[in-house]
Each structure stands twice: as structure tokens, then as C-alpha cells.
mmCIF file of C-alpha atoms in Angstrom:
data_model
loop_
_atom_site.group_PDB
_atom_site.id
_atom_site.type_symbol
_atom_site.label_atom_id
_atom_site.label_comp_id
_atom_site.label_asym_id
_atom_site.label_seq_id
_atom_site.Cartn_x
_atom_site.Cartn_y
_atom_site.Cartn_z
ATOM 1 C CA MET A 1 -127.728 39.457 6.462
ATOM 2 C CA ARG A 2 -127.123 36.691 3.920
ATOM 3 C CA LEU A 3 -129.841 35.904 1.379
ATOM 4 C CA GLU A 4 -130.344 32.413 2.894
ATOM 5 C CA LYS A 5 -131.106 33.892 6.315
ATOM 6 C CA LYS A 6 -133.418 36.488 4.766
ATOM 7 C CA ALA A 7 -135.307 33.619 3.128
ATOM 8 C CA THR A 8 -135.775 31.855 6.470
ATOM 9 C CA VAL A 9 -137.001 35.126 8.033
ATOM 10 C CA VAL A 10 -139.565 35.518 5.224
ATOM 11 C CA SER A 11 -140.753 31.906 5.508
ATOM 12 C CA THR A 12 -140.988 32.217 9.311
ATOM 13 C CA SER A 13 -143.046 35.414 9.052
ATOM 14 C CA VAL A 14 -145.394 33.912 6.443
ATOM 15 C CA ALA A 15 -145.879 30.756 8.522
ATOM 16 C CA ALA A 16 -146.674 32.845 11.621
ATOM 17 C CA ILE A 17 -149.388 34.772 9.739
ATOM 18 C CA LEU A 18 -150.912 31.557 8.368
ATOM 19 C CA VAL A 19 -150.946 29.943 11.813
ATOM 20 C CA LEU A 20 -152.817 32.901 13.282
ATOM 21 C CA ILE A 21 -155.577 33.078 10.683
ATOM 22 C CA LYS A 22 -155.979 29.318 10.232
ATOM 23 C CA MET A 23 -156.077 28.574 13.955
ATOM 24 C CA THR A 24 -158.685 31.292 14.523
ATOM 25 C CA VAL A 25 -160.971 30.078 11.731
ATOM 26 C CA GLY A 26 -160.323 26.404 12.580
ATOM 27 C CA ILE A 27 -161.436 26.851 16.186
ATOM 28 C CA LEU A 28 -164.454 28.992 15.281
ATOM 29 C CA SER A 29 -165.629 26.709 12.460
ATOM 30 C CA GLY A 30 -164.828 23.412 14.174
ATOM 31 C CA SER A 31 -163.243 22.120 10.967
ATOM 32 C CA ILE A 32 -160.701 19.368 11.583
ATOM 33 C CA ALA A 33 -159.244 19.921 8.100
ATOM 34 C CA VAL A 34 -158.623 23.631 8.742
ATOM 35 C CA LEU A 35 -157.300 22.870 12.227
ATOM 36 C CA ALA A 36 -154.966 20.267 10.726
ATOM 37 C CA SER A 37 -153.786 22.832 8.196
ATOM 38 C CA ALA A 38 -153.209 25.318 11.034
ATOM 39 C CA ILE A 39 -151.085 22.776 12.902
ATOM 40 C CA ASP A 40 -149.221 22.048 9.681
ATOM 41 C CA SER A 41 -148.493 25.784 9.336
ATOM 42 C CA PHE A 42 -147.320 25.844 12.956
ATOM 43 C CA LEU A 43 -144.910 23.065 12.061
ATOM 44 C CA ASP A 44 -143.795 25.137 9.069
ATOM 45 C CA LEU A 45 -143.101 27.972 11.493
ATOM 46 C CA THR A 46 -141.098 25.639 13.712
ATOM 47 C CA VAL A 47 -139.173 24.248 10.748
ATOM 48 C CA SER A 48 -138.312 27.720 9.451
ATOM 49 C CA MET A 49 -137.098 28.757 12.906
ATOM 50 C CA PHE A 50 -134.996 25.583 13.092
ATOM 51 C CA ASN A 51 -133.590 26.334 9.655
ATOM 52 C CA TYR A 52 -132.574 29.831 10.714
ATOM 53 C CA PHE A 53 -130.977 28.443 13.864
ATOM 54 C CA ALA A 54 -129.213 25.711 11.884
ATOM 55 C CA LEU A 55 -127.916 28.114 9.238
ATOM 56 C CA HIS A 56 -126.714 30.527 11.910
ATOM 57 C CA ASN A 57 -124.842 27.934 13.957
ATOM 58 C CA ALA A 58 -123.902 25.102 11.584
ATOM 59 C CA GLU A 59 -121.726 27.388 9.485
ATOM 60 C CA LYS A 60 -119.648 28.601 12.428
ATOM 61 C CA ASP A 61 -115.957 27.863 12.140
ATOM 62 C CA PRO A 62 -114.431 25.079 14.277
ATOM 63 C CA ASP A 63 -113.130 26.263 17.636
ATOM 64 C CA ASP A 64 -111.422 24.878 20.743
ATOM 65 C CA GLN A 65 -114.638 23.186 21.902
ATOM 66 C CA PHE A 66 -115.980 21.982 18.533
ATOM 67 C CA HIS A 67 -112.982 20.869 16.488
ATOM 68 C CA PHE A 68 -115.178 19.638 13.620
ATOM 69 C CA GLY A 69 -117.657 22.515 13.730
ATOM 70 C CA ARG A 70 -121.367 22.385 14.568
ATOM 71 C CA SER A 71 -122.733 20.847 11.376
ATOM 72 C CA LYS A 72 -124.600 18.128 13.311
ATOM 73 C CA ILE A 73 -127.065 20.766 14.456
ATOM 74 C CA GLU A 74 -128.823 20.231 11.102
ATOM 75 C CA PRO A 75 -129.576 16.480 11.524
ATOM 76 C CA LEU A 76 -130.434 17.063 15.196
ATOM 77 C CA ALA A 77 -132.976 19.689 14.136
ATOM 78 C CA ALA A 78 -134.339 17.259 11.534
ATOM 79 C CA VAL A 79 -134.963 14.580 14.174
ATOM 80 C CA ILE A 80 -136.718 17.064 16.456
ATOM 81 C CA GLU A 81 -138.727 18.419 13.521
ATOM 82 C CA GLY A 82 -139.852 14.948 12.419
ATOM 83 C CA THR A 83 -140.820 13.992 15.973
ATOM 84 C CA VAL A 84 -142.923 17.131 16.414
ATOM 85 C CA ILE A 85 -144.623 16.498 13.068
ATOM 86 C CA SER A 86 -145.485 12.921 14.088
ATOM 87 C CA LEU A 87 -146.893 13.965 17.482
ATOM 88 C CA SER A 88 -148.999 16.678 15.857
ATOM 89 C CA ALA A 89 -150.293 14.166 13.320
ATOM 90 C CA LEU A 90 -151.397 11.886 16.158
ATOM 91 C CA PHE A 91 -153.297 14.810 17.714
ATOM 92 C CA ILE A 92 -155.047 15.515 14.391
ATOM 93 C CA LEU A 93 -155.893 11.807 14.067
ATOM 94 C CA TYR A 94 -157.395 11.824 17.584
ATOM 95 C CA GLU A 95 -159.492 14.917 16.840
ATOM 96 C CA ALA A 96 -160.726 13.446 13.552
ATOM 97 C CA LEU A 97 -161.762 10.130 15.139
ATOM 98 C CA THR A 98 -163.471 12.012 17.965
ATOM 99 C CA LYS A 99 -165.480 14.050 15.462
ATOM 100 C CA ILE A 100 -166.541 10.861 13.634
ATOM 101 C CA ALA A 101 -167.702 9.352 16.934
ATOM 102 C CA HIS A 102 -169.385 12.588 18.081
ATOM 103 C CA PRO A 103 -170.415 14.586 14.988
ATOM 104 C CA ARG A 104 -170.849 18.333 15.334
ATOM 105 C CA GLU A 105 -171.976 21.010 12.947
ATOM 106 C CA MET A 106 -169.463 23.217 11.183
ATOM 107 C CA GLY A 107 -169.781 26.981 10.974
ATOM 108 C CA TYR A 108 -168.082 29.872 9.231
ATOM 109 C CA MET A 109 -167.820 27.880 6.016
ATOM 110 C CA SER A 110 -167.404 30.925 3.776
ATOM 111 C CA GLU A 111 -164.701 32.348 6.047
ATOM 112 C CA SER A 112 -162.903 29.005 6.081
ATOM 113 C CA ILE A 113 -162.882 28.856 2.284
ATOM 114 C CA TYR A 114 -161.575 32.433 2.024
ATOM 115 C CA VAL A 115 -158.801 31.634 4.504
ATOM 116 C CA MET A 116 -157.700 28.542 2.574
ATOM 117 C CA VAL A 117 -157.741 30.448 -0.743
ATOM 118 C CA ALA A 118 -155.531 33.127 0.839
ATOM 119 C CA SER A 119 -153.300 30.441 2.372
ATOM 120 C CA PHE A 120 -152.868 28.688 -0.966
ATOM 121 C CA SER A 121 -151.973 31.960 -2.713
ATOM 122 C CA ILE A 122 -149.468 33.053 -0.038
ATOM 123 C CA THR A 123 -147.826 29.629 0.053
ATOM 124 C CA LEU A 124 -147.534 29.625 -3.743
ATOM 125 C CA PHE A 125 -145.707 32.972 -3.613
ATOM 126 C CA LEU A 126 -143.403 31.672 -0.849
ATOM 127 C CA VAL A 127 -142.515 28.534 -2.852
ATOM 128 C CA PHE A 128 -141.501 30.633 -5.863
ATOM 129 C CA PHE A 129 -139.396 32.886 -3.626
ATOM 130 C CA LEU A 130 -137.630 30.003 -1.845
ATOM 131 C CA LYS A 131 -136.920 28.262 -5.157
ATOM 132 C CA TYR A 132 -135.362 31.486 -6.448
ATOM 133 C CA VAL A 133 -133.137 31.743 -3.362
ATOM 134 C CA ALA A 134 -132.236 28.038 -3.528
ATOM 135 C CA LYS A 135 -131.256 28.328 -7.183
ATOM 136 C CA LYS A 136 -129.175 31.449 -6.544
ATOM 137 C CA THR A 137 -127.404 30.214 -3.383
ATOM 138 C CA ASN A 138 -127.503 26.428 -3.944
ATOM 139 C CA ASN A 139 -128.191 26.039 -0.220
ATOM 140 C CA MET A 140 -129.545 22.624 0.823
ATOM 141 C CA VAL A 141 -131.522 23.953 3.795
ATOM 142 C CA ILE A 142 -133.385 26.428 1.593
ATOM 143 C CA ARG A 143 -134.003 23.735 -1.052
ATOM 144 C CA ALA A 144 -135.508 21.509 1.636
ATOM 145 C CA ASP A 145 -137.623 24.411 2.910
ATOM 146 C CA ALA A 146 -138.918 25.071 -0.611
ATOM 147 C CA LEU A 147 -139.801 21.394 -1.041
ATOM 148 C CA HIS A 148 -141.570 21.365 2.332
ATOM 149 C CA TYR A 149 -143.764 24.352 1.448
ATOM 150 C CA GLN A 150 -144.383 22.855 -1.982
ATOM 151 C CA THR A 151 -145.995 19.831 -0.330
ATOM 152 C CA ASP A 152 -148.137 22.260 1.679
ATOM 153 C CA LEU A 153 -149.640 23.477 -1.586
ATOM 154 C CA PHE A 154 -151.135 20.012 -2.113
ATOM 155 C CA SER A 155 -152.510 19.771 1.451
ATOM 156 C CA ASN A 156 -153.945 23.309 1.265
ATOM 157 C CA GLY A 157 -155.547 22.454 -2.070
ATOM 158 C CA ALA A 158 -157.028 19.283 -0.576
ATOM 159 C CA VAL A 159 -158.490 21.185 2.384
ATOM 160 C CA LEU A 160 -159.931 23.824 0.058
ATOM 161 C CA PHE A 161 -161.527 21.104 -2.062
ATOM 162 C CA ALA A 162 -162.999 19.436 1.038
ATOM 163 C CA LEU A 163 -164.470 22.690 2.349
ATOM 164 C CA ALA A 164 -166.031 23.411 -1.025
ATOM 165 C CA ALA A 165 -167.466 19.867 -1.161
ATOM 166 C CA ILE A 166 -168.945 20.244 2.334
ATOM 167 C CA HIS A 167 -170.373 23.653 1.442
ATOM 168 C CA PHE A 168 -172.192 22.325 -1.627
ATOM 169 C CA THR A 169 -173.126 18.817 -0.389
ATOM 170 C CA GLY A 170 -173.651 19.425 3.314
ATOM 171 C CA GLU A 171 -171.793 16.172 4.120
ATOM 172 C CA SER A 172 -169.661 17.079 7.167
ATOM 173 C CA LEU A 173 -168.108 13.590 7.319
ATOM 174 C CA ILE A 174 -165.721 14.708 4.562
ATOM 175 C CA ASP A 175 -163.931 16.922 7.099
ATOM 176 C CA PRO A 176 -162.715 14.282 9.611
ATOM 177 C CA ILE A 177 -161.938 11.811 6.816
ATOM 178 C CA LEU A 178 -159.665 14.385 5.199
ATOM 179 C CA GLY A 179 -158.176 15.104 8.637
ATOM 180 C CA ILE A 180 -157.255 11.421 8.962
ATOM 181 C CA ALA A 181 -155.697 11.444 5.488
ATOM 182 C CA ILE A 182 -153.638 14.551 6.345
ATOM 183 C CA ALA A 183 -152.490 12.958 9.620
ATOM 184 C CA PHE A 184 -151.215 9.842 7.848
ATOM 185 C CA TYR A 185 -149.579 12.003 5.164
ATOM 186 C CA MET A 186 -147.760 14.005 7.858
ATOM 187 C CA ILE A 187 -146.467 10.834 9.523
ATOM 188 C CA TYR A 188 -145.428 9.462 6.132
ATOM 189 C CA SER A 189 -143.513 12.697 5.440
ATOM 190 C CA ALA A 190 -141.877 12.728 8.885
ATOM 191 C CA ILE A 191 -140.424 9.211 8.725
ATOM 192 C CA PRO A 192 -137.694 9.916 6.109
ATOM 193 C CA ILE A 193 -136.804 13.189 7.875
ATOM 194 C CA VAL A 194 -136.238 11.408 11.200
ATOM 195 C CA LYS A 195 -134.467 8.489 9.521
ATOM 196 C CA GLU A 196 -132.031 10.721 7.639
ATOM 197 C CA GLY A 197 -131.316 12.769 10.756
ATOM 198 C CA ILE A 198 -130.633 9.694 12.901
ATOM 199 C CA LEU A 199 -128.353 8.168 10.270
ATOM 200 C CA MET A 200 -126.319 11.389 10.149
ATOM 201 C CA LEU A 201 -126.077 11.528 13.932
ATOM 202 C CA LEU A 202 -124.853 7.915 13.942
ATOM 203 C CA ASP A 203 -122.227 8.743 11.285
ATOM 204 C CA ALA A 204 -123.670 6.386 8.684
ATOM 205 C CA ALA A 205 -121.606 5.923 5.530
ATOM 206 C CA LEU A 206 -122.458 7.775 2.341
ATOM 207 C CA PRO A 207 -124.827 6.087 -0.149
ATOM 208 C CA GLU A 208 -123.316 3.206 -2.111
ATOM 209 C CA GLU A 209 -123.225 5.151 -5.392
ATOM 210 C CA ASP A 210 -121.206 7.949 -3.752
ATOM 211 C CA VAL A 211 -118.742 5.504 -2.198
ATOM 212 C CA LYS A 212 -118.379 3.821 -5.593
ATOM 213 C CA ALA A 213 -117.637 7.188 -7.207
ATOM 214 C CA ILE A 214 -114.921 7.877 -4.617
ATOM 215 C CA GLU A 215 -113.377 4.462 -5.266
ATOM 216 C CA GLU A 216 -113.333 5.090 -9.025
ATOM 217 C CA ILE A 217 -111.576 8.432 -8.493
ATOM 218 C CA ILE A 218 -108.879 6.807 -6.360
ATOM 219 C CA GLU A 219 -108.453 3.893 -8.762
ATOM 220 C CA SER A 220 -108.085 6.303 -11.696
ATOM 221 C CA GLU A 221 -104.650 7.352 -10.377
ATOM 222 C CA PRO A 222 -102.155 4.715 -11.627
ATOM 223 C CA ILE A 223 -99.498 5.794 -9.117
ATOM 224 C CA ILE A 224 -101.730 4.662 -6.258
ATOM 225 C CA GLN A 225 -101.075 0.913 -6.038
ATOM 226 C CA THR A 226 -103.981 0.109 -3.750
ATOM 227 C CA TYR A 227 -105.982 1.619 -0.893
ATOM 228 C CA HIS A 228 -107.783 0.552 2.266
ATOM 229 C CA TYR A 229 -109.734 1.890 5.254
ATOM 230 C CA LEU A 230 -112.001 4.080 3.132
ATOM 231 C CA ARG A 231 -114.343 5.731 5.635
ATOM 232 C CA THR A 232 -117.139 8.195 4.851
ATOM 233 C CA ARG A 233 -119.791 10.073 6.794
ATOM 234 C CA GLU A 234 -122.103 13.033 6.309
ATOM 235 C CA SER A 235 -122.979 15.768 8.779
ATOM 236 C CA GLY A 236 -125.465 18.334 7.526
ATOM 237 C CA SER A 237 -123.904 20.071 4.549
ATOM 238 C CA HIS A 238 -120.459 18.627 5.371
ATOM 239 C CA ILE A 239 -118.930 15.367 4.107
ATOM 240 C CA PHE A 240 -115.967 13.708 5.799
ATOM 241 C CA ILE A 241 -113.794 11.155 3.951
ATOM 242 C CA SER A 242 -110.644 9.361 5.047
ATOM 243 C CA VAL A 243 -108.604 6.700 3.247
ATOM 244 C CA HIS A 244 -105.183 5.020 3.303
ATOM 245 C CA ALA A 245 -103.530 5.195 -0.141
ATOM 246 C CA VAL A 246 -100.569 2.901 -0.857
ATOM 247 C CA PHE A 247 -97.692 4.241 -2.977
ATOM 248 C CA ASN A 248 -94.452 2.670 -4.171
ATOM 249 C CA VAL A 249 -91.878 2.849 -1.395
ATOM 250 C CA SER A 250 -89.456 4.710 -3.700
ATOM 251 C CA ILE A 251 -91.774 7.631 -4.474
ATOM 252 C CA SER A 252 -90.925 10.972 -2.905
ATOM 253 C CA LEU A 253 -93.255 12.491 -0.350
ATOM 254 C CA TYR A 254 -93.636 15.509 -2.638
ATOM 255 C CA ASP A 255 -94.832 13.413 -5.608
ATOM 256 C CA ALA A 256 -97.171 11.379 -3.421
ATOM 257 C CA HIS A 257 -98.605 14.593 -2.025
ATOM 258 C CA ILE A 258 -99.231 15.929 -5.546
ATOM 259 C CA VAL A 259 -101.226 12.795 -6.411
ATOM 260 C CA ALA A 260 -103.175 13.033 -3.133
ATOM 261 C CA ASP A 261 -104.050 16.653 -3.939
ATOM 262 C CA LYS A 262 -105.371 15.598 -7.368
ATOM 263 C CA VAL A 263 -107.572 12.945 -5.757
ATOM 264 C CA GLU A 264 -108.892 15.483 -3.239
ATOM 265 C CA ALA A 265 -109.684 17.973 -6.009
ATOM 266 C CA LYS A 266 -111.625 15.367 -8.018
ATOM 267 C CA ILE A 267 -113.623 14.237 -4.980
ATOM 268 C CA LYS A 268 -114.466 17.839 -4.067
ATOM 269 C CA GLU A 269 -115.606 18.437 -7.637
ATOM 270 C CA TYR A 270 -117.896 15.389 -7.390
ATOM 271 C CA PHE A 271 -119.409 16.762 -4.159
ATOM 272 C CA LYS A 272 -119.374 20.359 -5.392
ATOM 273 C CA ASP A 273 -122.623 21.208 -3.582
ATOM 274 C CA LYS A 274 -121.154 20.106 -0.236
ATOM 275 C CA LYS A 275 -118.317 21.165 2.025
ATOM 276 C CA THR A 276 -115.975 18.189 1.713
ATOM 277 C CA HIS A 277 -113.217 17.362 4.201
ATOM 278 C CA ILE A 278 -110.754 14.705 2.974
ATOM 279 C CA LEU A 279 -107.912 13.030 4.833
ATOM 280 C CA ILE A 280 -105.587 10.838 2.730
ATOM 281 C CA HIS A 281 -103.013 8.831 4.684
ATOM 282 C CA MET A 282 -100.074 8.039 2.388
ATOM 283 C CA ASP A 283 -98.641 4.568 3.045
ATOM 284 C CA PRO A 284 -95.287 3.345 1.608
ATOM 285 C CA TYR A 285 -96.646 -0.215 1.707
ATOM 286 C CA ASP A 286 -99.915 -2.028 2.364
ATOM 287 C CA ASP A 287 -100.211 -2.270 6.156
ATOM 288 C CA SER A 288 -103.901 -3.160 6.251
ATOM 289 C CA ASP A 289 -103.290 -6.720 7.494
ATOM 290 C CA ILE A 290 -101.080 -5.531 10.329
ATOM 291 C CA ASN A 291 -103.564 -2.877 11.414
ATOM 292 C CA GLU A 292 -106.450 -5.338 11.254
ATOM 293 C CA GLU A 293 -104.575 -7.677 13.593
ATOM 294 C CA GLU A 294 -103.970 -4.792 16.002
ATOM 295 C CA GLU A 295 -107.666 -3.856 15.917
ATOM 296 C CA GLU A 296 -108.671 -7.471 16.649
ATOM 297 C CA TRP A 297 -106.237 -7.538 19.549
#
């Protein structure tokens, strides 16, 4: 088993343990903050399972049914993940508002604090482990997983602080207020995940700075007279680029191919952390106007 998959197995196992202990203490104590943290850990479990599924399937070679591979599983998983996070946040928000409207006493305060201390410690260990794997493998999915659990450190710390404050002050209103804050934070975190996933599924172009870098690489080759129809898109860890490069009509196909290979090599070096697929159409003259007329027709 590859190190990346081992990392997702470890993160999935850790998340499952945290869900079990947090959910038990959250229900027994009636703490919205602990319950919110339990739901957050459940989402971590779901995310880690998605990551394992994505890593297992997205890297499969193209076949007769999927000519371009299955890399879009990653953005699809991101959209599902972000949607689940948002729905869970709405549930936490509902529970917090209900507790404000109908206050109830909290119990098992000491147990809740112990659970959150253990959760913080375990999550800290997991973040260090995932960062080590991400640095060694340079895998984007693992880097994202490490960042996700790193944000959990802040939410776990906030819950621990709230429980301690309630324990010493006796003010139970701190619990639902923190639950509301966590709910809004979860929604805030989910929005960019869903947005990025949808843009990938819709084959949005690469960011402007990346497109500009590609243009500069093409323009750096003096043999290429001009170019047109530069198209880019991203799908998970894969980048797809196509362009029409115009050469002098007298150049040999061999020489034009050598230049195209140089351009491909430079672009792949720029996107060295991605799997880059480049298609350069070599034109003997600029036919962009003719093709535009055909497209309009």
C-alpha cells in the first residue's frame, strides 16, 4: 500500500475514534460545543474516506470507457464534502438556537474537558504525521487533509476553552454561542471547497497567473510566430492544456516538433506538482480567422 493511502487509513481511523468518544460525551453532557466537535470529527471521517476513494480511483489509467481517466472524482468528492459540511453546520446552528430558547443544564463537565484535551492531543499528532507524508510524497490530497485537520486544532482549542470557562463561571450560555460560531465557521470553510469543486467540474480555465505563465513560455520560443486557441482546464491533480502554434510554412515537421517538445517540457516544469497533459497543434499559417468564421457559422 502506498504511503498516501496509509495516511488516509490512519486519518480515517483517528477520526472514527474521535467521533465515538465525542458523540458519547456530547450526548451525555448536553454540550452543543462538544456535539458540534463530534459532528466535525464525523465530517473528518467522511473526508478521509472520500480521500481514500479519490486516491484509489483518480489515479487509475485511462481505459476504453474513461479516455481521460477518472480525475474528476476529486472535485466531485469536494462538492459532496462541502455540501455535507454545510448541512451539518445548519443542524448545529439549529441545536444552538434551540438551547438558547430552552436552556438546559450541562453535565459531565470534567469528562467533556478530558475528552477535548485527548482530542486536541490526538489531532495534533495526526497533523504532524500528515504534514510529514505530504512533504515526502508531495500529494495534494494529503496536503489538503493536513490543512483540514490543522483547522480542527483551532476549533478543538476553542471548545476546550469554552468548557473550561463554563466549568469555572457556571455560565452555560457560552456553550450555544460557541456552537453558533462553529456553525458559521464550518459554512465559511465549506464555501471555497464547493466553489473549487464546481469550477473544476465545469472545466473552468486555470487562474490568470498560470495562463500568463503559459503564454510567456510559448512567446519565449522565437520560432513560434504566433499562437491562438489557448485552452486550459484543471481536473483534480491533472491539468489539460491545448494551443495552436503557428510556424513558418517552410519549417520541417521535425524541427517544429522539437520546438513543441521544448514548450511542453517548460510547461510541465512550471506545473511540476501536477500531472500535465499538453496538446500543441502545429499550424503552417495563422488560420484563427477562418476557424472563427466556421465556429460562428
